[in-house]
Coordinates of C-alpha atoms and ligand atoms in Angstrom, one line a residue:
M20 CA -9.7 -22.9 -5.3
K21 CA -11.8 -20.8 -3.0
K22 CA -10.2 -20.2 0.4
N23 CA -12.1 -20.8 3.6
I24 CA -12.8 -17.3 4.8
S25 CA -14.4 -18.1 8.1
K26 CA -12.0 -16.9 10.7
K27 CA -12.1 -16.7 14.5
K28 CA -13.5 -13.3 15.2
S29 CA -11.2 -12.4 18.0
Y30 CA -8.1 -12.7 15.8
L31 CA -9.4 -10.3 13.2
N32 CA -8.3 -6.7 13.0
F33 CA -11.0 -4.1 12.7
I34 CA -10.9 -4.0 8.9
Q35 CA -11.2 -7.8 8.7
K36 CA -14.1 -7.6 11.0
I37 CA -15.9 -5.0 8.8
V38 CA -15.2 -7.0 5.7
S39 CA -16.4 -10.3 7.3
K40 CA -19.6 -8.6 8.4
D41 CA -20.2 -7.0 5.1
L42 CA -19.9 -10.4 3.3
K43 CA -22.1 -12.1 5.9
S44 CA -24.8 -9.5 5.7
K45 CA -24.5 -9.5 1.8
K46 CA -23.9 -5.7 1.9
F47 CA -21.1 -6.7 -0.5
T48 CA -20.9 -10.1 -2.3
R49 CA -17.4 -9.5 -3.5
I50 CA -14.4 -7.6 -2.1
Q51 CA -12.2 -5.1 -4.1
T52 CA -9.5 -2.9 -2.7
R53 CA -6.9 -0.7 -4.3
F54 CA -3.5 0.7 -3.5
P55 CA -3.7 4.3 -4.7
P56 CA -0.3 6.1 -4.6
E57 CA 0.3 9.5 -6.1
P58 CA 3.4 9.1 -8.3
N59 CA 5.1 12.1 -6.8
G60 CA 8.0 10.3 -5.1
F61 CA 9.3 6.9 -4.1
L62 CA 7.2 4.7 -1.8
H63 CA 8.2 4.4 1.8
I64 CA 7.7 1.8 4.5
G65 CA 4.4 3.6 5.5
H66 CA 3.2 2.8 2.0
A67 CA 4.3 -0.8 2.5
K68 CA 1.8 -0.9 5.4
S69 CA -1.0 0.2 3.0
I70 CA 0.1 -2.2 0.3
Y71 CA 0.2 -5.1 2.7
L72 CA -3.3 -4.2 4.1
N73 CA -5.0 -3.7 0.7
F74 CA -3.5 -6.8 -1.0
S75 CA -3.8 -9.1 2.0
I76 CA -7.5 -8.1 2.6
A77 CA -8.3 -8.9 -1.0
A78 CA -6.4 -12.2 -0.9
E79 CA -8.0 -13.3 2.3
Y80 CA -11.5 -12.7 1.1
N81 CA -11.0 -14.0 -2.4
G82 CA -11.3 -10.5 -3.7
I83 CA -9.1 -8.4 -6.0
C84 CA -6.7 -5.5 -5.4
N85 CA -5.7 -3.0 -8.1
L86 CA -2.9 -0.6 -8.3
R87 CA -4.2 2.9 -9.0
F88 CA -2.0 5.9 -9.8
D89 CA -3.7 8.9 -8.4
D90 CA -2.2 11.2 -11.0
T91 CA -4.1 14.5 -10.6
N92 CA -1.2 16.8 -9.9
P93 CA 1.1 16.6 -13.0
K94 CA 3.4 19.3 -11.5
K95 CA 4.9 16.8 -9.1
E96 CA 4.5 13.5 -10.9
S97 CA 6.7 11.5 -13.3
I98 CA 7.0 8.3 -15.2
E99 CA 10.1 7.4 -13.2
Y100 CA 8.0 7.4 -10.0
I101 CA 5.3 5.3 -11.7
N102 CA 7.9 2.7 -12.8
T103 CA 9.5 2.6 -9.4
I104 CA 6.2 2.1 -7.6
K105 CA 5.3 -0.8 -9.9
S106 CA 8.6 -2.5 -9.4
N107 CA 8.4 -1.9 -5.6
V108 CA 5.0 -3.5 -5.3
K109 CA 6.2 -6.5 -7.4
W110 CA 9.3 -6.8 -5.4
L111 CA 7.3 -7.0 -2.2
G112 CA 5.6 -10.0 -3.8
F113 CA 2.1 -8.6 -4.5
K114 CA 0.2 -9.0 -7.8
W115 CA -2.4 -6.5 -8.8
E116 CA -5.4 -7.5 -10.9
K117 CA -5.2 -4.3 -13.0
I118 CA -3.4 -1.0 -13.2
F119 CA -5.5 2.1 -13.3
F120 CA -4.7 5.8 -13.7
T121 CA -7.1 8.4 -12.3
S122 CA -6.3 10.3 -15.5
Q123 CA -8.1 7.5 -17.5
N124 CA -11.2 8.7 -15.9
F125 CA -10.8 12.5 -16.5
E126 CA -13.7 12.5 -19.0
K127 CA -16.0 10.8 -16.5
I128 CA -14.9 12.9 -13.7
Y129 CA -15.6 16.0 -15.8
E130 CA -19.1 14.6 -16.5
C131 CA -19.6 14.2 -12.8
A132 CA -18.7 17.8 -12.3
I133 CA -21.3 18.8 -14.8
I134 CA -23.9 16.7 -13.0
L135 CA -23.2 18.6 -9.8
I136 CA -23.4 22.0 -11.5
K137 CA -26.7 21.0 -13.1
K138 CA -28.0 20.0 -9.6
N139 CA -26.9 23.5 -8.4
L140 CA -24.4 21.7 -6.2
A141 CA -21.2 23.2 -7.7
Y142 CA -20.2 26.6 -9.0
V143 CA -17.3 28.3 -10.7
D144 CA -15.6 30.7 -8.2
R145 CA -13.5 33.7 -9.4
L146 CA -12.0 34.4 -5.9
N147 CA -8.3 33.9 -5.8
K148 CA -6.5 31.4 -3.6
E149 CA -5.9 33.8 -0.7
E150 CA -9.5 35.1 -0.8
I151 CA -10.9 31.5 -0.8
K152 CA -8.8 30.8 2.2
K153 CA -10.0 33.9 4.0
Y154 CA -13.6 33.3 3.2
R155 CA -13.3 29.7 4.4
G156 CA -13.0 30.8 8.1
T157 CA -11.3 28.9 10.8
L158 CA -12.1 26.2 13.4
T159 CA -13.7 28.9 15.6
T160 CA -15.2 31.2 13.0
P161 CA -17.7 30.2 10.3
G162 CA -16.9 30.7 6.6
K163 CA -18.5 33.3 4.4
N164 CA -20.2 32.8 1.0
S165 CA -18.3 33.7 -2.1
P166 CA -19.9 36.5 -4.1
F167 CA -19.9 34.1 -7.0
R168 CA -21.9 31.4 -5.2
N169 CA -25.2 32.4 -6.6
Q170 CA -24.5 32.4 -10.3
T171 CA -27.1 30.6 -12.3
I172 CA -26.6 27.0 -13.4
E173 CA -26.2 28.2 -17.0
E174 CA -23.6 30.7 -16.0
N175 CA -21.7 28.0 -14.1
I176 CA -21.8 25.6 -17.0
A177 CA -20.5 28.2 -19.4
L178 CA -17.8 29.3 -17.0
F179 CA -16.7 25.7 -16.4
K180 CA -16.5 25.0 -20.1
K181 CA -14.4 28.1 -20.4
M182 CA -12.1 26.8 -17.7
K183 CA -11.7 23.6 -19.7
S184 CA -11.1 25.4 -23.0
G185 CA -8.1 27.3 -21.5
Y186 CA -9.9 30.7 -21.4
F187 CA -8.8 31.5 -17.9
S188 CA -5.2 31.5 -16.6
E189 CA -4.1 29.5 -13.5
G190 CA -5.7 30.7 -10.3
E191 CA -8.3 32.8 -12.1
A192 CA -11.1 30.4 -11.6
C193 CA -11.9 27.1 -9.9
L194 CA -14.9 24.8 -9.5
R195 CA -16.2 24.5 -6.0
A196 CA -18.8 22.2 -4.4
K197 CA -21.8 24.1 -3.0
I198 CA -22.2 22.6 0.4
N199 CA -22.2 24.8 3.6
M200 CA -19.8 27.6 4.4
Q201 CA -21.0 27.4 8.0
S202 CA -20.3 23.7 8.4
P203 CA -18.3 22.8 11.6
L204 CA -16.1 20.7 9.3
I205 CA -13.9 23.0 7.3
I206 CA -13.6 20.4 4.5
M207 CA -17.4 20.8 3.9
R208 CA -17.1 24.6 3.4
D209 CA -17.4 24.6 -0.4
P210 CA -14.3 22.5 -1.2
V211 CA -12.5 23.1 -4.5
L212 CA -13.2 20.3 -6.9
Y213 CA -11.2 21.4 -10.0
R214 CA -8.3 23.8 -10.6
I215 CA -6.5 25.1 -13.7
M216 CA -3.0 24.0 -14.5
F217 CA -1.3 24.6 -17.8
I218 CA 1.1 21.7 -17.7
K219 CA 1.7 18.6 -19.8
H220 CA 0.5 15.5 -18.0
H221 CA 2.6 12.4 -18.2
Q222 CA -0.4 10.4 -19.4
T223 CA -3.0 12.7 -21.0
K224 CA -0.3 15.1 -22.4
K225 CA -1.9 18.5 -23.3
K226 CA -5.4 17.3 -23.4
W227 CA -6.5 18.9 -20.2
C228 CA -5.8 22.2 -18.5
I229 CA -8.2 21.5 -15.6
Y230 CA -7.4 18.9 -13.0
P231 CA -9.7 17.4 -10.4
L232 CA -8.6 17.5 -6.7
Y233 CA -8.0 14.4 -4.7
D234 CA -11.3 14.5 -2.8
F235 CA -13.3 14.7 -6.0
S236 CA -11.4 12.2 -8.1
H237 CA -10.7 9.6 -5.5
C238 CA -14.3 8.6 -4.6
I239 CA -15.3 8.7 -8.3
S240 CA -12.3 6.4 -9.3
D241 CA -13.1 4.1 -6.4
S242 CA -16.7 3.8 -7.6
L243 CA -15.9 3.5 -11.3
E244 CA -13.4 0.7 -10.7
G245 CA -15.8 -1.2 -8.4
V246 CA -13.9 -0.8 -5.1
T247 CA -15.9 -2.0 -2.2
H248 CA -13.6 -1.0 0.8
S249 CA -11.6 2.2 0.3
L250 CA -8.9 2.0 2.9
C251 CA -6.9 5.1 3.8
T252 CA -5.1 6.7 6.7
L253 CA -6.7 8.6 9.5
E254 CA -5.9 12.1 8.2
F255 CA -8.7 11.5 5.7
Q256 CA -11.3 10.9 8.5
E257 CA -13.0 14.3 7.9
N258 CA -12.8 13.8 4.1
K259 CA -15.1 10.8 4.5
M260 CA -18.0 13.2 4.8
L261 CA -17.1 14.8 1.5
Y262 CA -16.4 11.4 -0.1
E263 CA -20.0 10.3 0.8
W264 CA -21.5 13.7 -0.2
I265 CA -20.0 13.5 -3.7
L266 CA -21.0 9.9 -4.3
K267 CA -24.5 10.5 -3.0
N268 CA -25.0 13.4 -5.5
I269 CA -23.6 11.9 -8.7
N270 CA -25.5 8.6 -8.8
L271 CA -22.8 6.2 -9.9
K272 CA -23.5 2.5 -9.8
N273 CA -21.1 1.4 -7.1
T274 CA -20.9 2.9 -3.6
P275 CA -17.6 2.1 -2.0
I276 CA -17.1 2.8 1.7
Q277 CA -14.1 4.6 3.1
Y278 CA -12.4 3.3 6.3
E279 CA -9.5 4.8 8.0
Y280 CA -6.6 3.2 9.9
S281 CA -3.6 4.8 11.6
R282 CA -0.6 5.6 9.5
L283 CA 2.8 4.1 10.3
N284 CA 5.2 6.4 12.1
L285 CA 8.6 4.9 12.6
E286 CA 11.2 6.0 15.2
Y287 CA 14.2 8.0 13.8
S288 CA 12.4 8.3 10.4
I289 CA 10.2 10.7 8.5
L290 CA 7.5 9.1 6.4
S291 CA 6.3 11.7 4.0
K292 CA 7.3 11.9 0.4
R293 CA 7.4 15.7 0.6
K294 CA 9.9 15.7 3.5
L295 CA 11.9 12.8 2.1
S296 CA 12.3 14.7 -1.2
I297 CA 13.9 17.5 0.8
L298 CA 16.6 15.1 1.9
V299 CA 17.2 14.1 -1.7
Q300 CA 17.2 17.7 -3.0
K301 CA 19.6 18.9 -0.3
K302 CA 21.9 15.9 -1.0
I303 CA 21.7 14.7 2.6
V304 CA 21.3 11.3 1.0
S305 CA 22.5 10.1 -2.4
G306 CA 19.0 9.7 -3.7
W307 CA 15.5 8.2 -3.0
D308 CA 17.1 4.8 -3.0
D309 CA 19.9 5.6 -0.6
P310 CA 20.2 2.6 1.8
R311 CA 19.6 4.9 4.7
M312 CA 16.2 6.0 3.3
P313 CA 13.0 4.4 4.7
T314 CA 11.9 4.0 1.1
I315 CA 11.2 0.5 -0.3
S316 CA 14.0 1.0 -2.8
G317 CA 16.3 2.2 0.0
L318 CA 15.5 -0.8 2.1
K319 CA 16.0 -3.1 -0.9
N320 CA 19.4 -1.6 -1.6
R321 CA 20.4 -1.9 2.0
G322 CA 19.7 -5.7 1.8
Y323 CA 16.2 -5.9 3.4
T324 CA 14.1 -8.8 2.1
P325 CA 10.4 -8.5 1.0
N326 CA 9.6 -11.1 3.7
S327 CA 11.0 -9.0 6.5
I328 CA 9.0 -6.0 5.4
K329 CA 5.8 -8.0 5.1
E330 CA 6.4 -9.6 8.5
F331 CA 6.9 -6.1 10.0
C332 CA 3.6 -4.9 8.5
K333 CA 1.9 -8.0 9.9
K334 CA 3.4 -7.4 13.4
I335 CA 2.5 -3.7 13.6
G336 CA -1.1 -4.6 12.8
F337 CA -4.0 -2.3 11.8
T338 CA -5.8 -0.1 14.3
K339 CA -7.0 3.4 14.6
K340 CA -4.4 4.3 17.3
E341 CA -1.7 6.8 16.3
H342 CA 1.7 5.8 17.6
Y343 CA 5.4 5.5 16.8
I344 CA 6.8 2.0 16.1
E345 CA 10.2 1.3 17.5
L346 CA 13.0 0.9 14.9
D347 CA 14.0 -2.2 16.8
L348 CA 10.9 -3.9 15.6
L349 CA 11.8 -3.4 12.0
E350 CA 15.4 -4.5 12.6
N351 CA 14.3 -7.6 14.5
C352 CA 12.1 -8.6 11.5
I353 CA 15.1 -8.6 9.2
R354 CA 17.3 -10.3 11.7
N355 CA 14.7 -13.1 12.2
D356 CA 14.4 -13.5 8.4
L357 CA 18.1 -13.7 7.8
E358 CA 18.9 -15.8 10.8
K359 CA 17.8 -19.0 9.2
N360 CA 19.4 -19.0 5.8
T361 CA 22.4 -16.7 5.9
P362 CA 25.9 -18.1 6.0
R363 CA 28.2 -17.0 8.8
T364 CA 31.8 -16.0 8.1
M365 CA 34.4 -13.8 9.7
A366 CA 35.2 -10.3 8.3
I367 CA 37.3 -7.6 9.7
I368 CA 35.8 -4.1 9.3
D369 CA 38.5 -2.0 10.9
P370 CA 41.6 -4.1 10.7
I371 CA 44.8 -4.1 12.7
K372 CA 47.7 -6.5 12.0
L373 CA 48.5 -9.2 14.5
I374 CA 51.6 -11.4 14.3
I375 CA 51.8 -14.7 16.2
T376 CA 55.5 -14.8 16.9
N377 CA 55.8 -18.5 17.8
I378 CA 54.4 -19.7 14.5
S379 CA 56.8 -20.1 11.6
K380 CA 56.5 -17.9 8.6
N381 CA 55.2 -20.5 6.2
Y382 CA 52.9 -22.3 8.6
E383 CA 49.3 -22.8 7.3
E384 CA 46.6 -24.7 9.0
K385 CA 43.2 -25.3 7.4
I386 CA 40.3 -25.1 9.7
L387 CA 36.8 -26.3 8.8
V388 CA 34.1 -23.9 10.0
P389 CA 30.4 -24.5 9.6
Y390 CA 28.6 -21.9 7.5
H391 CA 25.6 -22.1 9.8
P392 CA 25.6 -23.4 13.4
K393 CA 22.2 -24.9 13.1
N394 CA 22.0 -25.7 9.4
S395 CA 24.6 -28.3 8.4
S396 CA 23.2 -28.4 4.8
M397 CA 24.9 -25.0 4.3
G398 CA 28.3 -26.8 4.4
M399 CA 31.7 -25.9 5.7
N400 CA 34.0 -23.1 5.0
K401 CA 37.7 -23.7 5.0
I402 CA 39.7 -21.0 6.7
T403 CA 43.5 -20.6 7.2
L404 CA 45.5 -20.0 10.3
S405 CA 48.8 -18.4 9.6
K406 CA 51.4 -16.3 11.3
E407 CA 49.9 -13.0 10.2
I408 CA 46.3 -12.3 10.8
Y409 CA 43.9 -9.3 11.1
I410 CA 41.7 -8.5 14.1
D411 CA 39.4 -5.6 14.6
K412 CA 40.9 -2.4 16.2
S413 CA 38.0 -2.4 18.7
D414 CA 39.1 -5.8 19.9
F415 CA 42.4 -4.7 21.3
S416 CA 43.3 -2.4 24.2
E417 CA 46.8 -1.4 25.3
T418 CA 45.6 -0.8 28.8
Y419 CA 43.4 -2.8 31.2
I420 CA 39.7 -2.1 31.0
P421 CA 37.5 -3.9 33.6
G422 CA 35.0 -6.2 32.1
Y423 CA 36.7 -6.0 28.6
K424 CA 36.6 -9.5 27.2
R425 CA 38.8 -9.0 24.3
L426 CA 42.6 -8.8 23.8
I427 CA 44.5 -6.7 26.3
L428 CA 48.3 -6.2 26.3
G429 CA 49.7 -8.9 28.6
K430 CA 46.5 -10.9 28.6
T431 CA 45.0 -13.8 26.6
V432 CA 42.0 -14.1 24.3
K433 CA 40.7 -16.9 22.1
L434 CA 40.6 -16.6 18.3
R435 CA 37.3 -18.0 17.2
Y436 CA 37.6 -21.6 16.1
S437 CA 41.4 -21.5 16.9
L438 CA 44.2 -20.8 19.3
I439 CA 44.4 -18.9 22.5
I440 CA 46.8 -16.1 22.1
K441 CA 48.5 -13.6 24.5
A442 CA 49.5 -10.1 23.5
I443 CA 53.1 -9.5 24.4
A444 CA 54.1 -6.3 22.5
I445 CA 52.9 -3.6 20.1
K446 CA 54.6 -1.6 17.4
K447 CA 53.4 2.0 16.8
D448 CA 53.9 4.2 13.8
K449 CA 55.3 7.7 13.9
N450 CA 51.9 9.1 14.7
E451 CA 51.8 6.9 17.8
K452 CA 49.1 4.7 16.2
I453 CA 49.3 1.0 16.8
D454 CA 50.6 -0.6 13.6
S455 CA 50.9 -4.2 14.7
I456 CA 50.3 -6.4 17.7
F457 CA 52.7 -9.2 18.6
C458 CA 51.3 -12.3 20.3
T459 CA 52.3 -15.8 21.2
Y460 CA 49.9 -18.7 21.2
E461 CA 49.5 -20.6 24.4
K462 CA 51.0 -24.0 24.0
K463 CA 49.3 -25.2 27.2
P464 CA 46.2 -23.0 27.4
N465 CA 44.3 -22.7 30.6
M466 CA 41.0 -24.0 29.3
K467 CA 39.2 -23.3 32.5
K468 CA 40.0 -19.6 32.3
N469 CA 37.1 -17.7 30.8
N470 CA 38.7 -16.0 27.9
G471 CA 36.9 -13.7 25.6
I472 CA 36.6 -14.8 21.9
I473 CA 37.4 -12.5 19.0
H474 CA 37.0 -12.9 15.3
W475 CA 39.9 -12.7 12.9
I476 CA 41.1 -13.3 9.3
S477 CA 44.3 -14.7 8.1
K478 CA 46.3 -12.5 5.8
K479 CA 46.3 -15.4 3.4
D480 CA 42.4 -15.4 3.3
A481 CA 41.9 -11.7 3.3
F482 CA 40.2 -10.1 0.4
P483 CA 39.8 -6.3 0.5
A484 CA 36.3 -5.0 1.2
K485 CA 34.6 -1.7 1.8
F486 CA 32.0 -1.6 4.5
F487 CA 29.1 0.8 4.6
L488 CA 27.8 1.1 8.1
Y489 CA 24.4 2.8 8.3
N490 CA 22.9 4.5 11.3
P491 CA 19.6 6.4 11.5
I492 CA 19.4 9.6 9.4
F493 CA 18.1 11.5 12.4
T494 CA 19.5 11.9 15.9
V495 CA 16.0 12.1 17.6
K496 CA 13.3 9.5 17.8
F497 CA 10.5 11.8 16.5
P498 CA 12.0 14.1 13.9
D499 CA 8.5 14.7 12.5
L500 CA 7.5 16.4 15.7
K501 CA 10.3 18.9 15.5
K502 CA 9.8 22.3 14.1
D503 CA 12.6 21.9 11.6
F504 CA 13.6 18.2 11.1
L505 CA 16.7 19.3 9.2
N506 CA 18.3 20.4 12.5
Y507 CA 18.5 16.8 13.6
I508 CA 20.4 15.2 10.8
N509 CA 22.8 12.4 12.1
K510 CA 26.3 13.3 10.8
K511 CA 27.2 9.6 11.5
S512 CA 24.4 8.1 9.4
L513 CA 27.0 6.6 7.0
I514 CA 30.4 5.4 8.2
V515 CA 32.7 3.8 5.6
K516 CA 35.5 1.4 6.6
N517 CA 38.1 -0.5 4.6
G518 CA 38.8 -4.0 5.8
F519 CA 38.8 -7.6 4.7
V520 CA 36.4 -10.5 4.1
N521 CA 37.3 -14.1 3.6
N522 CA 38.2 -14.6 0.0
N523 CA 35.9 -17.6 -0.3
I524 CA 33.1 -15.1 -0.6
T525 CA 34.4 -14.0 -4.0
K526 CA 33.9 -17.5 -5.3
N527 CA 30.5 -18.0 -3.7
E528 CA 27.8 -16.9 -6.1
K529 CA 25.0 -18.5 -4.2
F530 CA 24.8 -15.9 -1.5
N531 CA 24.9 -12.1 -1.4
T532 CA 24.0 -11.7 2.3
Y533 CA 26.3 -12.8 5.1
Q534 CA 26.4 -12.7 8.8
F535 CA 29.8 -11.4 9.7
E536 CA 30.4 -12.9 13.1
R537 CA 30.0 -10.5 16.0
E538 CA 29.3 -7.6 13.5
G539 CA 25.9 -8.1 11.8
Y540 CA 24.2 -8.9 8.6
F541 CA 25.8 -7.5 5.5
Y542 CA 24.7 -7.3 1.9
N543 CA 27.1 -7.6 -1.0
T544 CA 26.2 -4.7 -3.2
N545 CA 28.0 -6.2 -6.3
K546 CA 28.9 -2.7 -7.1
T547 CA 32.6 -3.5 -7.8
T548 CA 33.6 -3.8 -11.4
N549 CA 37.2 -4.9 -11.5
N550 CA 36.8 -7.6 -8.8
K551 CA 39.6 -6.1 -6.6
L552 CA 37.3 -4.9 -3.9
L553 CA 34.0 -6.1 -2.6
M554 CA 31.4 -3.7 -1.1
F555 CA 29.1 -4.5 1.7
N556 CA 26.2 -2.7 3.2
R557 CA 25.5 -3.3 6.9
I558 CA 21.8 -4.2 6.8
V559 CA 21.6 -4.5 10.5
S560 CA 24.0 -5.2 13.4
L561 CA 23.5 -8.2 15.6
K562 CA 22.4 -6.0 18.5
N563 CA 21.2 -2.4 18.3
K564 CA 24.5 -0.5 18.0
W565 CA 23.5 2.7 16.2
K566 CA 25.7 5.8 16.4
L567 CA 23.7 8.9 16.7
Ligands
ATP28 P1 3.1 11.1 1.7 O1 2.7 12.0 2.8 O2 4.3 10.3 2.0 O3 3.2 11.7 0.4 P2 0.6 10.2 0.9 O4 -0.5 9.7 1.8 O5 0.4 11.6 0.4 O6 1.9 10.0 1.7 P3 -0.1 8.6 -1.3 O7 0.8 8.3 -2.5 O8 -1.3 9.4 -1.5 O9 0.9 9.2 -0.3 O10 -0.4 7.2 -0.5 C1 -0.9 6.1 -1.1 C2 -1.6 5.3 0.0 O11 -0.6 5.0 1.1 C3 -2.7 6.1 0.7 O12 -3.8 5.2 0.9 C4 -2.1 6.5 2.0 O13 -3.1 6.6 3.0 C5 -1.2 5.4 2.3 N1 -0.1 5.8 3.2 C6 0.8 6.9 3.0 N2 1.6 7.0 4.0 C7 1.3 6.0 4.9 C8 1.8 5.7 6.2 N3 2.8 6.3 6.8 N4 1.3 4.6 6.8 C9 0.3 3.9 6.3 N5 -0.3 4.2 5.1 C10 0.2 5.3 4.4
MG29 MG1 -0.9 12.2 -0.9

């Protein structure tokens, strides 16, 4: 069924406005977009923004969106990256119409190069990389023509064929567009279109030793596939001129139009595959899919949901303004998503033993606790009160701290869903560390007194668990703006604790995400084999509590 695509103008972002206008004016009668990653690393949350934009624009306007692997630099690409990208897009919940590889078009792209040469709009240059750079000039000085610029068309065709046949070695020759070495836009100063690379390509194997550059292959692929709106990030603003120049001069059937939007920058993160790969290589993280990484695989392993990421993309919107998005916004999206359907339970991340002295040794009381305060359909959890329980170390203080609403020696506190207890004594080990806290429960508690409430677990319910507490990888909000981002690595980005969860969790196969009361949302990684220990990633705390 066709969707009604008339929308209130004021609610549309600038890309929706362009697409609406193009359909209305019949500039285009159908809409086609594409998500075009280079398979040279894992996708990050910035790519999620691009995926969301391309797929949702196509869906809103009854169009199609394809996945295209921009595989023109085999040195850095791999099948592993291709497979991960596919599974990331699927996991986010998007369906591509077709999968394309730029490499499928290598023959056509080669023909386009020949067309340009025949029109005297491209030539084979024999300057080396450094010379080309020098001849290109700067923002304040014009470029200089290469001495090879005036070769005849026949000479250029012969040389280009030689490039293709493997006659030259890498860097000995390249194909350049013949545009204008004096152009105020450096990109238009005879950009390189093809370079030589003797390397086996993951798709075309050893068929080619010349590879087109992004600027040349991208517009041609867009056109061949039938893309109408080619959406990319602002750094390609100047490339638009070249995009249009190439398409104008090779006479392909379809003329897609490029539009640019601002890339996502996220606080405490870097969003660049090249830089993220440095974190992987230097083993600062365990891999591309480390739960601290802003990659889609990392977020998935951490326990983020596809909905939370899509909601985030929707909230940040699409404009041409460059800015940093607060990490809080991303974290609020996952909190909001998990709030509704995640069971609550108590877990102790950093345990300390507490003994209630006026309870007998074998006493057991079952307490029914709702799994969700607002959603009774989630049922009740049965927890046990017994003489020995665990509380969190941070919930006890030997000395008085003003405003501290937890347990203080000599004072009272309420155990969530249970008794009010008073700390009467502590026992320390030989290192002067508190080993256990002794309490009595208040037989006639003063209900009017505003006691703090702490969470706890009975020793009878306690099942061993390892908690992985994640903090930002960087200590500064804008690591990207620093000279060397490696100087700002957060040494506390992963804190591991051994504690306890309620053993009912081990029997519950329905859920793998829990809200541990007062602590945050946690994801059961299922990484344990012998079922003696559960492992939980902290997806997000209940309030921003990062350690930097
Ligand atoms: P990186 O610098 O991380 O390698 P890239 O732009 O080189 O990014 P591509 O694989 O070429 O990576 O990107 C595929 C698409 O995703 C492109 O259209 C690109 O503009 C878009 N994209 C990449 N990074 C971001 C970002 N931070 N925000 C929004 N879109 C992005
Ligand atoms: Mg790129």
